[in-house]
PDB file of C-alpha atoms in Angstrom:
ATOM      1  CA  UNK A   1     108.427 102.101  74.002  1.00 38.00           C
ATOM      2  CA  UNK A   2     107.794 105.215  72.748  1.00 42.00           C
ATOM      3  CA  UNK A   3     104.679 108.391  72.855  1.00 43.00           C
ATOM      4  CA  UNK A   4     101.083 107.477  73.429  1.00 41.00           C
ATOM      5  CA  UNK A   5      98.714 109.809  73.817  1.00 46.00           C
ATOM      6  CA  UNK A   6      95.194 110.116  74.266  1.00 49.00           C
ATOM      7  CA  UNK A   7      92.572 113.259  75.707  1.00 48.00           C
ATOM      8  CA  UNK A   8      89.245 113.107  76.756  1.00 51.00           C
ATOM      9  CA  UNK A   9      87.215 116.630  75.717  1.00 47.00           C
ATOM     10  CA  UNK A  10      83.689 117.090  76.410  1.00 49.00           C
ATOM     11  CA  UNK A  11      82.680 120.286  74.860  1.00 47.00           C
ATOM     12  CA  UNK A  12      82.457 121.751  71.493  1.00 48.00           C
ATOM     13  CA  UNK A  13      85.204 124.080  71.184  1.00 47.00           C
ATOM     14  CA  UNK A  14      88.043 123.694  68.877  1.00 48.00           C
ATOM     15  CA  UNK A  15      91.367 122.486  70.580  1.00 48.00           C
ATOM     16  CA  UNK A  16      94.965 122.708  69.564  1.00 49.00           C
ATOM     17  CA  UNK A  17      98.083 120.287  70.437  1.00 50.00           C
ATOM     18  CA  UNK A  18     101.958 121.058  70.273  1.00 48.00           C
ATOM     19  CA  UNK A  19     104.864 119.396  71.956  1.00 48.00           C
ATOM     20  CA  UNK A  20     105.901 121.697  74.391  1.00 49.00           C
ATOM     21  CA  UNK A  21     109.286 123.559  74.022  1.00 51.00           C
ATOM     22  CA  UNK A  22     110.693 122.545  77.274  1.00 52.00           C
ATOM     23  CA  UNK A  23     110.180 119.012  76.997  1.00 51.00           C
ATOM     24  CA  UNK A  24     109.675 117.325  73.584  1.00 50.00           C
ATOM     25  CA  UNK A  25     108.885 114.241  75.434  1.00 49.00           C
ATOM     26  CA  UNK A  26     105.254 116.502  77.158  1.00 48.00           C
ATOM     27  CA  UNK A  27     102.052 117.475  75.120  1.00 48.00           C
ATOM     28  CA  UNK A  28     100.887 120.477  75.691  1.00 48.00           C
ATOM     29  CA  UNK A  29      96.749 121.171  74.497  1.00 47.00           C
ATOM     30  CA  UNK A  30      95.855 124.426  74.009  1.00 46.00           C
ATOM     31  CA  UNK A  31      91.560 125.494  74.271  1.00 42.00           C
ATOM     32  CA  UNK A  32      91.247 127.994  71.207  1.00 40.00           C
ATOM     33  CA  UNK A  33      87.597 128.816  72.836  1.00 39.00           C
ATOM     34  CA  UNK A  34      86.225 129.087  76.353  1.00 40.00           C
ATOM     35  CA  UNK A  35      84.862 126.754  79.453  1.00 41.00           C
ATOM     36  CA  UNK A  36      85.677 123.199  79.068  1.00 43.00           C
ATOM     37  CA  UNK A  37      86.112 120.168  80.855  1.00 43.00           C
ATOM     38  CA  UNK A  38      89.355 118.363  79.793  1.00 46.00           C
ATOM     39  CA  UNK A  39      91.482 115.144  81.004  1.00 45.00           C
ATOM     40  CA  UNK A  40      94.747 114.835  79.645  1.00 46.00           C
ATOM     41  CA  UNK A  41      96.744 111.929  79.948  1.00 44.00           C
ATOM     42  CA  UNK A  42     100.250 111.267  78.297  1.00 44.00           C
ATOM     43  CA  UNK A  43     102.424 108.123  78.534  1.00 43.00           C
ATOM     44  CA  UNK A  44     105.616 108.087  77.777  1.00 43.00           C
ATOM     45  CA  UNK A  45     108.031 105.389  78.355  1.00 42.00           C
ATOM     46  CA  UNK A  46     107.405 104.311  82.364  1.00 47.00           C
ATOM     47  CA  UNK A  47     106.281 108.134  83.474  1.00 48.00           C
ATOM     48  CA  UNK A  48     102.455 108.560  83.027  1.00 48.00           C
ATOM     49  CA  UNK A  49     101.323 112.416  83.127  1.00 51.00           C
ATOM     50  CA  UNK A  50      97.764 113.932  83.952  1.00 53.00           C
ATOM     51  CA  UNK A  51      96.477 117.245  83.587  1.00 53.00           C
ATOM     52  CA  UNK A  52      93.017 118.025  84.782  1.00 54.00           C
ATOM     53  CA  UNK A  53      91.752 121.693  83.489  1.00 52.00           C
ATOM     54  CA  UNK A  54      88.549 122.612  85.613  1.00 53.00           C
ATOM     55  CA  UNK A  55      85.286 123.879  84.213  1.00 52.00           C
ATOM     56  CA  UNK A  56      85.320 127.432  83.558  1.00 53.00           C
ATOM     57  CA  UNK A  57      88.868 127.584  82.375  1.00 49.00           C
ATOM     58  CA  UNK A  58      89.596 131.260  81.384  1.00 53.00           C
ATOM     59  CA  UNK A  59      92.354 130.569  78.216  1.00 54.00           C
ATOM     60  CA  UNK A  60      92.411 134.339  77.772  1.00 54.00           C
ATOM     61  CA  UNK A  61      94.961 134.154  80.730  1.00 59.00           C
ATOM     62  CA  UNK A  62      97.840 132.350  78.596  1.00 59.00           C
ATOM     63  CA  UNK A  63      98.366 130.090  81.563  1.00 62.00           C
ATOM     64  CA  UNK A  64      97.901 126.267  81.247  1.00 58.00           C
ATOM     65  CA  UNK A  65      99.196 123.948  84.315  1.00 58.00           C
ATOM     66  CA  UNK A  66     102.084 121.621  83.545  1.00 60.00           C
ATOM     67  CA  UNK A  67     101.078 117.974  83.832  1.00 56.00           C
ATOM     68  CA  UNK A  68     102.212 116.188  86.791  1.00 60.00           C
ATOM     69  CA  UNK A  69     104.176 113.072  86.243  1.00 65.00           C
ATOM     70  CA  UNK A  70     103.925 109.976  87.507  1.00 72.00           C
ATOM     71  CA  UNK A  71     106.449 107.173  88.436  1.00 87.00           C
ATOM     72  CA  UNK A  72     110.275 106.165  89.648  1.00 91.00           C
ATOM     73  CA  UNK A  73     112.273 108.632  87.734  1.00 92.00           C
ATOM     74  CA  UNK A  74     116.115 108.291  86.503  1.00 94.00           C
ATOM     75  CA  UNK A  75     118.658 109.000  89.343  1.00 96.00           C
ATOM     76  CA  UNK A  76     120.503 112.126  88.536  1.00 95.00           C
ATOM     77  CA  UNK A  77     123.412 112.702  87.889  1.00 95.00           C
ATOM     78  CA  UNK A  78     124.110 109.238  86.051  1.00 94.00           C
ATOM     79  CA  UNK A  79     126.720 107.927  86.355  1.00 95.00           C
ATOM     80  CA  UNK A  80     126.939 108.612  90.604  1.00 95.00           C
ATOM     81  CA  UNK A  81     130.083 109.637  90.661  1.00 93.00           C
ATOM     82  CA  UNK A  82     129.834 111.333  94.689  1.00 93.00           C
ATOM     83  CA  UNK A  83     125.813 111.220  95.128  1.00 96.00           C
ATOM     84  CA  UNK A  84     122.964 111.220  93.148  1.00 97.00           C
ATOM     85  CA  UNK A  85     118.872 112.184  93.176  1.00 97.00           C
ATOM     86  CA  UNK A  86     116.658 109.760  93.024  1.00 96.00           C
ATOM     87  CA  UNK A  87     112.806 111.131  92.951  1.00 94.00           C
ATOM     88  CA  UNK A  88     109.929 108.943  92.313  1.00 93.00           C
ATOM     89  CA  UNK A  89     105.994 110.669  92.241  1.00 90.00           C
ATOM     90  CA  UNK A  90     102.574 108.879  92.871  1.00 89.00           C
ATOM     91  CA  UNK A  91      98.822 109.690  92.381  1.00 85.00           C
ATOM     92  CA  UNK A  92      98.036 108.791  96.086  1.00 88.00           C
ATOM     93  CA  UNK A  93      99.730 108.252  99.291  1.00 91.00           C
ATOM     94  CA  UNK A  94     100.987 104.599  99.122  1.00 92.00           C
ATOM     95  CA  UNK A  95     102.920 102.396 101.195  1.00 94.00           C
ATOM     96  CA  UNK A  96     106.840 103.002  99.223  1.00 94.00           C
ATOM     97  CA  UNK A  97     110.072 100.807  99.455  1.00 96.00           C
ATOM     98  CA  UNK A  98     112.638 101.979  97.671  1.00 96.00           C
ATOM     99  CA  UNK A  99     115.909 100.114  97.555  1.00 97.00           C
ATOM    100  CA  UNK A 100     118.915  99.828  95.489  1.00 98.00           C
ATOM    101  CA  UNK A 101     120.333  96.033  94.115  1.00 97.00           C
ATOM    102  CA  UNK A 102     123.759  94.956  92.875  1.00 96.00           C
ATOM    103  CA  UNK A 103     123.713  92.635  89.499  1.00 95.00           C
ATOM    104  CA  UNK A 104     123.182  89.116  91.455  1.00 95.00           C
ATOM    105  CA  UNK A 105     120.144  90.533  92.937  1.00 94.00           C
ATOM    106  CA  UNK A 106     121.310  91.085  96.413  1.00 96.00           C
ATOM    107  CA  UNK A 107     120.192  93.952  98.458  1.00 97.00           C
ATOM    108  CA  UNK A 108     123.075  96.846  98.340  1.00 97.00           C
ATOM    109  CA  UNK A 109     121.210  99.436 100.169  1.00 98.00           C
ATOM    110  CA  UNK A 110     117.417 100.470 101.585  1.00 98.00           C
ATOM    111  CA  UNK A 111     116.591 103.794 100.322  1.00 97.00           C
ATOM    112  CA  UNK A 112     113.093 104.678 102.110  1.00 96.00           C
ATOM    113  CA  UNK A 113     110.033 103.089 103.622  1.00 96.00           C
ATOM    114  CA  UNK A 114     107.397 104.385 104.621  1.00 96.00           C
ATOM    115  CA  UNK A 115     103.752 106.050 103.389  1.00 95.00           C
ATOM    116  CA  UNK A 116     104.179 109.099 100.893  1.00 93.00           C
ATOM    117  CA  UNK A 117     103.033 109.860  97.447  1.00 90.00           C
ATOM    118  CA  UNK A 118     106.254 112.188  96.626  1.00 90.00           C
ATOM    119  CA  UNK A 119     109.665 111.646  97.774  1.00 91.00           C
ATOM    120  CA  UNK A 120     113.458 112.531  96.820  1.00 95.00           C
ATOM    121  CA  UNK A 121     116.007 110.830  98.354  1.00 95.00           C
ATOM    122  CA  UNK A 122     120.042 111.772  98.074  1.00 97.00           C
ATOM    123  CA  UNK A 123     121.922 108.548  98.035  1.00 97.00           C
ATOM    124  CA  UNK A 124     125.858 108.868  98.421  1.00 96.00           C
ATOM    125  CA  UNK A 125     126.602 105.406  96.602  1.00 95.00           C
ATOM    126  CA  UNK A 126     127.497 103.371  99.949  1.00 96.00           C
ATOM    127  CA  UNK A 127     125.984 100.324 101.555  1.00 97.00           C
ATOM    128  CA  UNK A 128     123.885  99.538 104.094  1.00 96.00           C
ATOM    129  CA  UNK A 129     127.981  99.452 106.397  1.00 97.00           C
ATOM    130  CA  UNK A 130     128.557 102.560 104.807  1.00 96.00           C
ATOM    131  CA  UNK A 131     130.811 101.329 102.430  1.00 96.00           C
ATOM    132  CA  UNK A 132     131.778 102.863  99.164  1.00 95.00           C
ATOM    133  CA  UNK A 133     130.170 100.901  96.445  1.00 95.00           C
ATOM    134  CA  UNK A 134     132.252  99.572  93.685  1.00 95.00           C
ATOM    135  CA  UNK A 135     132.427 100.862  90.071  1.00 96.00           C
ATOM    136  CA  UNK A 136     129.560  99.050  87.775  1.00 96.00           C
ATOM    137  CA  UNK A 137     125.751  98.622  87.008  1.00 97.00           C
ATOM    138  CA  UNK A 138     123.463  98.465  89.896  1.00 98.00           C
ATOM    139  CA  UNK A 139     119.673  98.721  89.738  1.00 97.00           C
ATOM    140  CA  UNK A 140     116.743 100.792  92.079  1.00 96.00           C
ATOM    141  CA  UNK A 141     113.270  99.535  92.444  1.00 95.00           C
ATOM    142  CA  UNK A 142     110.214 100.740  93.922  1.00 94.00           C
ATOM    143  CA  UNK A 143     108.050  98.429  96.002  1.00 93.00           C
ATOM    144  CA  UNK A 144     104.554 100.344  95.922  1.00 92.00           C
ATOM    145  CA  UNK A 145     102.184  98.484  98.609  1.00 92.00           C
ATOM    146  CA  UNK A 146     104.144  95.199  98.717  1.00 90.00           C
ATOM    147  CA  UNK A 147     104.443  95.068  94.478  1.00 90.00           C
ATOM    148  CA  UNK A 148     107.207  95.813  92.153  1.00 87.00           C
ATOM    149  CA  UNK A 149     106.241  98.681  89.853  1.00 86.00           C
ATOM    150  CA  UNK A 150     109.333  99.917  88.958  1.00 91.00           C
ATOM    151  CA  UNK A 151     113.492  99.348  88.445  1.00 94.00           C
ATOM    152  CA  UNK A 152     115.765 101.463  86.891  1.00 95.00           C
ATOM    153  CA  UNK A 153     119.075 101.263  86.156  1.00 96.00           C
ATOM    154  CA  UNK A 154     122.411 103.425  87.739  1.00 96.00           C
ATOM    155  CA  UNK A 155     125.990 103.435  86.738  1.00 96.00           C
ATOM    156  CA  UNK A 156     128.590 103.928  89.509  1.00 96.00           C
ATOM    157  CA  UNK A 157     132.103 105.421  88.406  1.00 93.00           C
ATOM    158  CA  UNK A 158     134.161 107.127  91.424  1.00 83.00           C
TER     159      UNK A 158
END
């Protein structure tokens, strides 16, 4: 994988582009003139960003939304050593089933279902008994309306 980019721009004006300082993995676009219509879109890796900046865009004001991601993020902290966070962010209310797996496959634990476009869940490493899990590799995956569009990866070490 790696950083593909691409912006849409219909309007005349003259446009800068910098990676922005708080995260090298976001481009930030910059209007140099005034009133534009712009879709940004940025891919990177699984997470799929999209900034919309509405018509009469004042740039004199210094201010220029963030793009919100998209997607099943990476748990944090990793490795779970007590709990971790694991967020995941959609474009549209969806049907979500998030659930985490051991190596053969198996279901360890059900996470969330349920309709919702955002969600973070804190997960404190049992099972579905409430049973601390052992040390290794497990994986989470999100079901978004009945299809797999995601799985990540998560170390446990307690």
């Amino acid at each position: 994988g790696g950083l593909v980019t691409s912006f849409r721009v219909r309007d005349n004006f003259s446009w800068e582009a910098a990676a922005s300082q708080e995260n090298p993995n976001l481009l930030k676009i910059c209007q140099i003139c005034y009133q534009c219509i712009c879709d940004l879109h940025i891919n990177h890796y699984d997470n799929v960003a999209v900034l919309t900046i509405p018509e009469q865009n004042d740039p004199g004001s210094g201010l220029i939304p963030e793009p919100e991601l998209f997607g099943l993020f990476q748990n944090e902290p990793n490795p779970v050593i007590n709990s971790t966070r694991i967020s995941f962010n959609l474009p549209e209310i969806s049907q979500v089933d998030l659930a985490v797996y051991n190596l053969k496959g198996q279901l360890v634990k059900k996470l969330y279902s349920g309709n919702t476009s955002k969600h973070t869940i804190m997960w404190d490493g049992k099972d579905e008994q409430g049973n601390e899990l052992e040390n290794g590799v497990y994986f989470y995956t999100i079901i978004i309306n009945e299809k797999i569009e995601n799985t990540r990866k998560l170390i446990i070490m307690k």
